[in-house]
Amino acid sequence: MLEQRMPQQEKQKIQQNANCVVMVPPKEFAFNSQTAQDNEFQNQVVETTAEIRAAAMREFHSMVEQLRDVGVQVVVFDYPVGEIETPDAVFPNNWFSTTQGGALYTFPMACENRQHEVKVAALVETLKQANRPVFSQDSLISYLGQKAFLESTGVMVKDHISRTIYAALSQRCDREVLEDYAQRIGYNRVISFQTLLPSGKPIYHTNVMMAIGEEFCVICDEVIPEFERRFVIKSLAKDKQVISISIDQMNQFCGNILQLETGSGDKVIAMSQSAYDAFSPSQLTQLSSHGKLMPFDVKTIENIGGGSVRCMLGEIFLAAKS
């Protein structure tokens, strides 16, 4: 267990939930054999690539439409295709993050074909056209030279209000890079911990086992060793309603959910239909007290890509240009 306190910077009012997200169409979507080395959520299927991509695109467009219908701004980043295909581009939250102060950060990803997803200039222009301008940029991609990785909000689950980052350490979450990033953005607490799946491997991304909203947290705490688990839960329980999920529920992506806000400030909680169906009635009641539950059918993307609804949402905290 590591709790690292960072130097305190001048505080500003920080919002927990974004009211704008970037989503990337899955036009090159496919089973990614590189990420499958440590992502146990991925599955091979018999359908053709064309069939898989058509199904994934239907799921994507339905999700975009439903989010827009309730008042969440969705910026579709129809990225420029390069020479190397990027089958996981539909999961943009792993390569960038944004801050309320107008900054865009980019991150070192572990798999070579995922590194080609990073298209900063195109994203900045897309955000500018969406009235969400970037005012500064910073990057941790130089850590690739050390083979040290930090896959953004895939491996970091942030409590923005308390300026705390929770992170399960793994091949994709290097402690040194994690601490560096926290210091750059002025977050004064980093709580990192080990995890262990029944297979003996660690969780590949923290955001499949936990999610933090304004006043709640969902967490599969049984994968955290007991001596660290107590500390993590105690920290979360200080100001969050803690909703504990089982490994079976985690495998249905119950941890891969995200609280968002509409333009008018209403709370919504985005999740997959698989996750919704796996939550118990009492857990759904608890969650619905924190916002409108929005389940999306993304079974193709979940099954083949090994990521779910939260992974498909790149939060934009950049202020809208007045």
Short mmCIF file of C-alpha atoms in Angstrom, two decimals:
data_model
loop_
_atom_site.label_atom_id
_atom_site.label_comp_id
_atom_site.label_asym_id
_atom_site.label_seq_id
_atom_site.Cartn_x
_atom_site.Cartn_y
_atom_site.Cartn_z
CA MET A 1 0.00 0.00 0.00
CA LEU A 2 1.32 3.42 -0.89
CA GLU A 3 -0.25 6.65 0.23
CA GLN A 4 1.80 9.50 -1.16
CA ARG A 5 0.97 13.06 -0.13
CA MET A 6 1.83 15.66 -2.72
CA PRO A 7 2.62 19.33 -2.12
CA GLN A 8 -0.55 21.34 -1.59
CA GLN A 9 -1.27 23.82 -4.35
CA GLU A 10 -3.74 26.67 -4.31
CA LYS A 11 -7.18 25.08 -4.25
CA GLN A 12 -9.94 25.81 -6.72
CA LYS A 13 -13.48 24.55 -6.72
CA ILE A 14 -13.32 21.21 -8.50
CA GLN A 15 -16.25 19.34 -9.97
CA GLN A 16 -16.40 15.57 -9.76
CA ASN A 17 -18.44 14.97 -12.90
CA ALA A 18 -17.92 16.06 -16.47
CA ASN A 19 -20.83 17.30 -18.58
CA CYS A 20 -18.97 16.65 -21.81
CA VAL A 21 -17.29 13.50 -23.12
CA VAL A 22 -15.23 12.46 -26.12
CA MET A 23 -16.27 9.25 -27.86
CA VAL A 24 -14.40 7.56 -30.69
CA PRO A 25 -16.19 5.51 -33.36
CA PRO A 26 -14.99 1.87 -33.48
CA LYS A 27 -14.22 1.91 -37.20
CA GLU A 28 -11.07 -0.22 -36.74
CA PHE A 29 -12.46 -2.28 -33.87
CA ALA A 30 -11.24 -5.87 -33.53
CA PHE A 31 -9.83 -8.34 -31.03
CA ASN A 32 -6.49 -6.91 -29.91
CA SER A 33 -4.02 -9.73 -29.31
CA GLN A 34 -1.50 -7.32 -27.77
CA THR A 35 -3.79 -6.15 -24.97
CA ALA A 36 -5.14 -9.68 -24.45
CA GLN A 37 -1.84 -10.62 -22.80
CA ASP A 38 -3.08 -9.13 -19.50
CA ASN A 39 -6.75 -8.27 -20.14
CA GLU A 40 -8.79 -11.27 -19.03
CA PHE A 41 -12.03 -9.57 -20.09
CA GLN A 42 -11.35 -10.01 -23.83
CA ASN A 43 -12.80 -12.90 -25.84
CA GLN A 44 -12.17 -14.27 -29.33
CA VAL A 45 -15.31 -14.66 -31.48
CA VAL A 46 -16.17 -16.37 -34.76
CA GLU A 47 -17.85 -13.41 -36.51
CA THR A 48 -16.05 -11.71 -39.38
CA THR A 49 -14.28 -8.39 -38.87
CA ALA A 50 -16.95 -6.65 -40.95
CA GLU A 51 -19.74 -8.12 -38.80
CA ILE A 52 -17.95 -7.18 -35.59
CA ARG A 53 -17.37 -3.59 -36.68
CA ALA A 54 -20.93 -3.16 -37.89
CA ALA A 55 -22.28 -4.36 -34.54
CA ALA A 56 -19.84 -2.19 -32.60
CA MET A 57 -20.79 0.88 -34.65
CA ARG A 58 -24.48 0.28 -33.90
CA GLU A 59 -23.72 0.11 -30.19
CA PHE A 60 -21.59 3.25 -30.40
CA HIS A 61 -24.13 5.38 -32.26
CA SER A 62 -26.96 4.29 -29.95
CA MET A 63 -24.91 5.31 -26.91
CA VAL A 64 -24.01 8.70 -28.42
CA GLU A 65 -27.64 9.42 -29.26
CA GLN A 66 -28.95 8.46 -25.82
CA LEU A 67 -26.37 10.56 -23.99
CA ARG A 68 -27.12 13.56 -26.16
CA ASP A 69 -30.85 13.07 -25.61
CA VAL A 70 -30.47 13.59 -21.85
CA GLY A 71 -28.23 16.63 -22.27
CA VAL A 72 -24.66 15.33 -22.01
CA GLN A 73 -22.43 16.94 -24.62
CA VAL A 74 -20.81 14.22 -26.73
CA VAL A 75 -17.87 15.16 -28.93
CA VAL A 76 -17.34 12.49 -31.58
CA PHE A 77 -13.65 12.29 -32.42
CA ASP A 78 -13.63 10.71 -35.87
CA TYR A 79 -9.90 10.26 -35.76
CA PRO A 80 -7.60 10.20 -38.81
CA VAL A 81 -6.66 6.63 -39.74
CA GLY A 82 -2.96 5.83 -39.83
CA GLU A 83 -0.93 3.04 -41.41
CA ILE A 84 -1.26 0.90 -38.28
CA GLU A 85 -4.76 -0.09 -37.24
CA THR A 86 -5.92 0.87 -33.75
CA PRO A 87 -8.50 -1.76 -32.71
CA ASP A 88 -8.97 -0.21 -29.24
CA ALA A 89 -9.45 3.40 -30.31
CA VAL A 90 -13.04 3.18 -29.04
CA PHE A 91 -11.52 3.42 -25.52
CA PRO A 92 -10.04 6.95 -25.60
CA ASN A 93 -9.93 7.44 -21.84
CA ASN A 94 -6.63 5.53 -21.73
CA TRP A 95 -4.50 8.04 -23.61
CA PHE A 96 -5.61 11.50 -22.50
CA SER A 97 -7.24 13.44 -19.71
CA THR A 98 -8.30 17.05 -19.22
CA THR A 99 -8.54 19.51 -16.33
CA GLN A 100 -10.81 22.39 -15.44
CA GLY A 101 -7.80 24.64 -15.78
CA GLY A 102 -7.75 24.04 -19.53
CA ALA A 103 -4.96 21.45 -19.72
CA LEU A 104 -4.75 18.34 -21.87
CA TYR A 105 -2.47 15.52 -20.66
CA THR A 106 -1.33 12.58 -22.74
CA PHE A 107 -0.10 9.27 -21.38
CA PRO A 108 2.25 6.35 -22.15
CA MET A 109 0.29 3.20 -23.04
CA ALA A 110 1.75 -0.27 -22.69
CA CYS A 111 0.80 -1.84 -26.03
CA GLU A 112 2.50 -0.66 -29.21
CA ASN A 113 -0.63 -0.55 -31.36
CA ARG A 114 -2.46 1.46 -28.70
CA GLN A 115 0.30 4.09 -28.75
CA HIS A 116 -0.83 4.97 -32.28
CA GLU A 117 -4.19 6.13 -30.88
CA VAL A 118 -2.51 9.27 -29.55
CA LYS A 119 -3.45 11.97 -32.05
CA VAL A 120 -3.08 15.17 -30.07
CA ALA A 121 -3.34 17.82 -32.80
CA ALA A 122 -6.48 16.26 -34.25
CA LEU A 123 -8.10 16.00 -30.82
CA VAL A 124 -7.24 19.60 -29.92
CA GLU A 125 -8.82 20.80 -33.16
CA THR A 126 -11.92 18.67 -32.59
CA LEU A 127 -12.30 20.08 -29.06
CA LYS A 128 -11.85 23.61 -30.38
CA GLN A 129 -14.64 23.05 -32.90
CA ALA A 130 -16.81 21.72 -30.05
CA ASN A 131 -16.27 24.95 -28.08
CA ARG A 132 -14.03 23.23 -25.51
CA PRO A 133 -10.64 24.81 -26.20
CA VAL A 134 -7.37 23.44 -24.81
CA PHE A 135 -5.17 26.16 -23.29
CA SER A 136 -2.12 24.11 -22.31
CA GLN A 137 -0.66 20.69 -22.98
CA ASP A 138 1.54 18.34 -20.99
CA SER A 139 2.68 14.81 -21.70
CA LEU A 140 4.13 11.86 -19.84
CA ILE A 141 4.79 9.90 -23.03
CA SER A 142 8.56 10.28 -22.60
CA TYR A 143 8.28 7.52 -19.96
CA LEU A 144 7.90 5.06 -22.83
CA GLY A 145 11.67 5.18 -23.10
CA GLN A 146 11.83 3.63 -19.62
CA LYS A 147 9.07 1.13 -20.45
CA ALA A 148 7.00 2.76 -17.72
CA PHE A 149 3.29 3.11 -18.41
CA LEU A 150 0.29 5.00 -17.04
CA GLU A 151 -2.94 4.47 -18.95
CA SER A 152 -4.78 7.60 -17.80
CA THR A 153 -8.24 7.15 -16.29
CA GLY A 154 -8.11 3.46 -17.10
CA VAL A 155 -5.62 2.93 -14.27
CA MET A 156 -6.48 6.02 -12.19
CA VAL A 157 -9.86 6.52 -10.56
CA LYS A 158 -10.02 10.07 -9.28
CA ASP A 159 -11.88 11.64 -6.41
CA HIS A 160 -11.56 15.16 -7.80
CA ILE A 161 -13.25 16.77 -4.80
CA SER A 162 -10.68 15.49 -2.30
CA ARG A 163 -7.88 15.58 -4.89
CA THR A 164 -7.19 11.88 -4.37
CA ILE A 165 -6.17 9.31 -6.98
CA TYR A 166 -6.85 5.61 -6.41
CA ALA A 167 -4.81 3.22 -8.53
CA ALA A 168 -4.28 -0.54 -8.74
CA LEU A 169 -0.62 -1.10 -9.57
CA SER A 170 0.07 -3.25 -12.63
CA GLN A 171 2.14 -3.39 -15.80
CA ARG A 172 -0.03 -0.53 -17.07
CA CYS A 173 0.23 1.57 -13.91
CA ASP A 174 3.77 2.48 -12.93
CA ARG A 175 4.14 4.01 -9.46
CA GLU A 176 6.76 6.57 -10.47
CA VAL A 177 4.73 7.89 -13.40
CA LEU A 178 1.61 7.92 -11.23
CA GLU A 179 3.27 10.07 -8.58
CA ASP A 180 4.71 12.39 -11.22
CA TYR A 181 1.29 12.95 -12.79
CA ALA A 182 -0.38 13.57 -9.43
CA GLN A 183 2.20 16.20 -8.60
CA ARG A 184 1.77 17.91 -11.98
CA ILE A 185 -1.97 18.32 -11.48
CA GLY A 186 -1.70 19.25 -7.81
CA TYR A 187 -3.49 16.23 -6.32
CA ASN A 188 -2.24 15.78 -2.79
CA ARG A 189 -3.04 12.09 -2.22
CA VAL A 190 -2.21 8.99 -4.20
CA ILE A 191 -3.54 5.72 -2.81
CA SER A 192 -2.06 2.85 -4.78
CA PHE A 193 -2.57 -0.82 -3.97
CA GLN A 194 -2.07 -4.36 -5.21
CA THR A 195 -4.84 -6.56 -6.61
CA LEU A 196 -5.12 -10.29 -7.19
CA LEU A 197 -7.59 -12.09 -9.45
CA PRO A 198 -8.43 -15.80 -9.06
CA SER A 199 -6.04 -16.41 -11.98
CA GLY A 200 -3.19 -15.00 -9.90
CA LYS A 201 -2.86 -11.91 -12.11
CA PRO A 202 -3.48 -8.30 -11.09
CA ILE A 203 -6.35 -6.20 -12.41
CA TYR A 204 -5.24 -4.67 -15.72
CA HIS A 205 -7.20 -1.41 -15.25
CA THR A 206 -8.47 0.07 -12.00
CA ASN A 207 -11.64 1.32 -13.67
CA VAL A 208 -12.98 -2.20 -14.15
CA MET A 209 -12.98 -2.75 -10.38
CA MET A 210 -14.04 0.66 -9.07
CA ALA A 211 -15.82 3.90 -9.89
CA ILE A 212 -16.12 7.11 -7.89
CA GLY A 213 -19.03 9.52 -8.10
CA GLU A 214 -19.73 12.71 -6.23
CA GLU A 215 -21.16 10.94 -3.17
CA PHE A 216 -20.72 7.22 -3.88
CA CYS A 217 -18.16 4.61 -4.81
CA VAL A 218 -18.52 1.18 -6.40
CA ILE A 219 -15.63 -1.17 -5.66
CA CYS A 220 -14.71 -4.84 -5.93
CA ASP A 221 -12.70 -4.74 -2.73
CA GLU A 222 -12.26 -8.51 -2.45
CA VAL A 223 -9.47 -8.39 -5.06
CA ILE A 224 -7.40 -6.11 -2.79
CA PRO A 225 -5.21 -7.83 -0.16
CA GLU A 226 -6.83 -7.53 3.25
CA PHE A 227 -4.23 -5.28 4.89
CA GLU A 228 -4.57 -2.76 2.04
CA ARG A 229 -8.31 -3.25 1.58
CA ARG A 230 -9.18 -1.82 4.98
CA PHE A 231 -7.21 1.34 4.31
CA VAL A 232 -8.78 1.88 0.86
CA ILE A 233 -12.34 1.36 2.15
CA LYS A 234 -11.75 3.61 5.16
CA SER A 235 -10.50 6.37 2.89
CA LEU A 236 -13.47 6.05 0.52
CA ALA A 237 -16.03 5.81 3.32
CA LYS A 238 -15.05 9.19 4.76
CA ASP A 239 -17.34 10.97 2.31
CA LYS A 240 -18.77 8.33 -0.05
CA GLN A 241 -21.47 5.70 0.12
CA VAL A 242 -19.44 2.53 -0.58
CA ILE A 243 -21.20 -0.07 -2.73
CA SER A 244 -19.22 -3.31 -2.71
CA ILE A 245 -19.46 -5.65 -5.71
CA SER A 246 -18.34 -9.26 -6.13
CA ILE A 247 -15.80 -10.60 -8.62
CA ASP A 248 -18.68 -12.05 -10.64
CA GLN A 249 -20.30 -8.60 -10.77
CA MET A 250 -16.99 -7.02 -11.72
CA ASN A 251 -16.72 -9.51 -14.58
CA GLN A 252 -20.04 -8.09 -15.84
CA PHE A 253 -18.48 -4.59 -15.72
CA CYS A 254 -20.35 -3.34 -12.64
CA GLY A 255 -17.20 -1.40 -11.70
CA ASN A 256 -16.90 0.18 -15.13
CA ILE A 257 -19.53 2.90 -14.70
CA LEU A 258 -19.32 6.69 -14.74
CA GLN A 259 -21.37 9.46 -13.17
CA LEU A 260 -21.85 12.41 -15.53
CA GLU A 261 -23.84 15.63 -15.54
CA THR A 262 -26.18 17.08 -18.11
CA GLY A 263 -25.92 20.65 -19.27
CA SER A 264 -28.52 21.61 -16.69
CA GLY A 265 -26.65 19.89 -13.86
CA ASP A 266 -28.73 16.72 -13.52
CA LYS A 267 -26.78 13.60 -12.58
CA VAL A 268 -26.74 10.49 -14.77
CA ILE A 269 -24.83 7.23 -14.28
CA ALA A 270 -23.65 5.55 -17.47
CA MET A 271 -23.20 1.77 -17.41
CA SER A 272 -23.60 -1.21 -19.70
CA GLN A 273 -26.73 -3.31 -19.85
CA SER A 274 -24.57 -6.22 -18.65
CA ALA A 275 -23.63 -4.24 -15.54
CA TYR A 276 -27.20 -3.10 -14.93
CA ASP A 277 -28.46 -6.68 -15.11
CA ALA A 278 -25.75 -7.88 -12.69
CA PHE A 279 -26.36 -5.29 -9.96
CA SER A 280 -28.71 -6.47 -7.22
CA PRO A 281 -32.05 -4.64 -6.78
CA SER A 282 -30.77 -3.01 -3.58
CA GLN A 283 -27.58 -1.85 -5.32
CA LEU A 284 -29.62 -0.36 -8.17
CA THR A 285 -31.72 1.47 -5.60
CA GLN A 286 -28.58 2.83 -3.97
CA LEU A 287 -27.14 3.94 -7.30
CA SER A 288 -30.38 5.52 -8.52
CA SER A 289 -30.30 7.86 -5.52
CA HIS A 290 -27.20 9.41 -7.12
CA GLY A 291 -28.56 9.94 -10.62
CA LYS A 292 -30.59 8.58 -13.51
CA LEU A 293 -29.30 5.13 -14.43
CA MET A 294 -28.47 4.83 -18.12
CA PRO A 295 -27.71 1.26 -19.27
CA PHE A 296 -26.32 0.82 -22.80
CA ASP A 297 -26.11 -2.40 -24.78
CA VAL A 298 -22.43 -2.62 -25.75
CA LYS A 299 -22.08 -6.40 -25.63
CA THR A 300 -19.91 -6.59 -28.77
CA ILE A 301 -17.48 -3.97 -27.53
CA GLU A 302 -17.39 -5.49 -24.04
CA ASN A 303 -16.91 -9.06 -25.17
CA ILE A 304 -14.21 -8.49 -27.75
CA GLY A 305 -12.56 -5.32 -26.47
CA GLY A 306 -12.54 -6.22 -22.78
CA GLY A 307 -13.71 -2.74 -21.81
CA SER A 308 -17.12 -1.24 -21.26
CA VAL A 309 -19.06 2.02 -21.07
CA ARG A 310 -16.70 3.92 -18.80
CA CYS A 311 -13.74 3.05 -21.04
CA MET A 312 -15.61 4.54 -24.01
CA LEU A 313 -15.97 7.93 -22.33
CA GLY A 314 -13.11 10.44 -22.32
CA GLU A 315 -14.21 13.04 -19.78
CA ILE A 316 -13.83 16.67 -20.84
CA PHE A 317 -13.45 19.08 -17.94
CA LEU A 318 -12.33 21.92 -20.19
CA ALA A 319 -14.57 24.96 -19.78
CA ALA A 320 -16.98 25.77 -22.60
CA LYS A 321 -15.91 28.94 -24.37
CA SER A 322 -18.35 31.72 -23.61
#
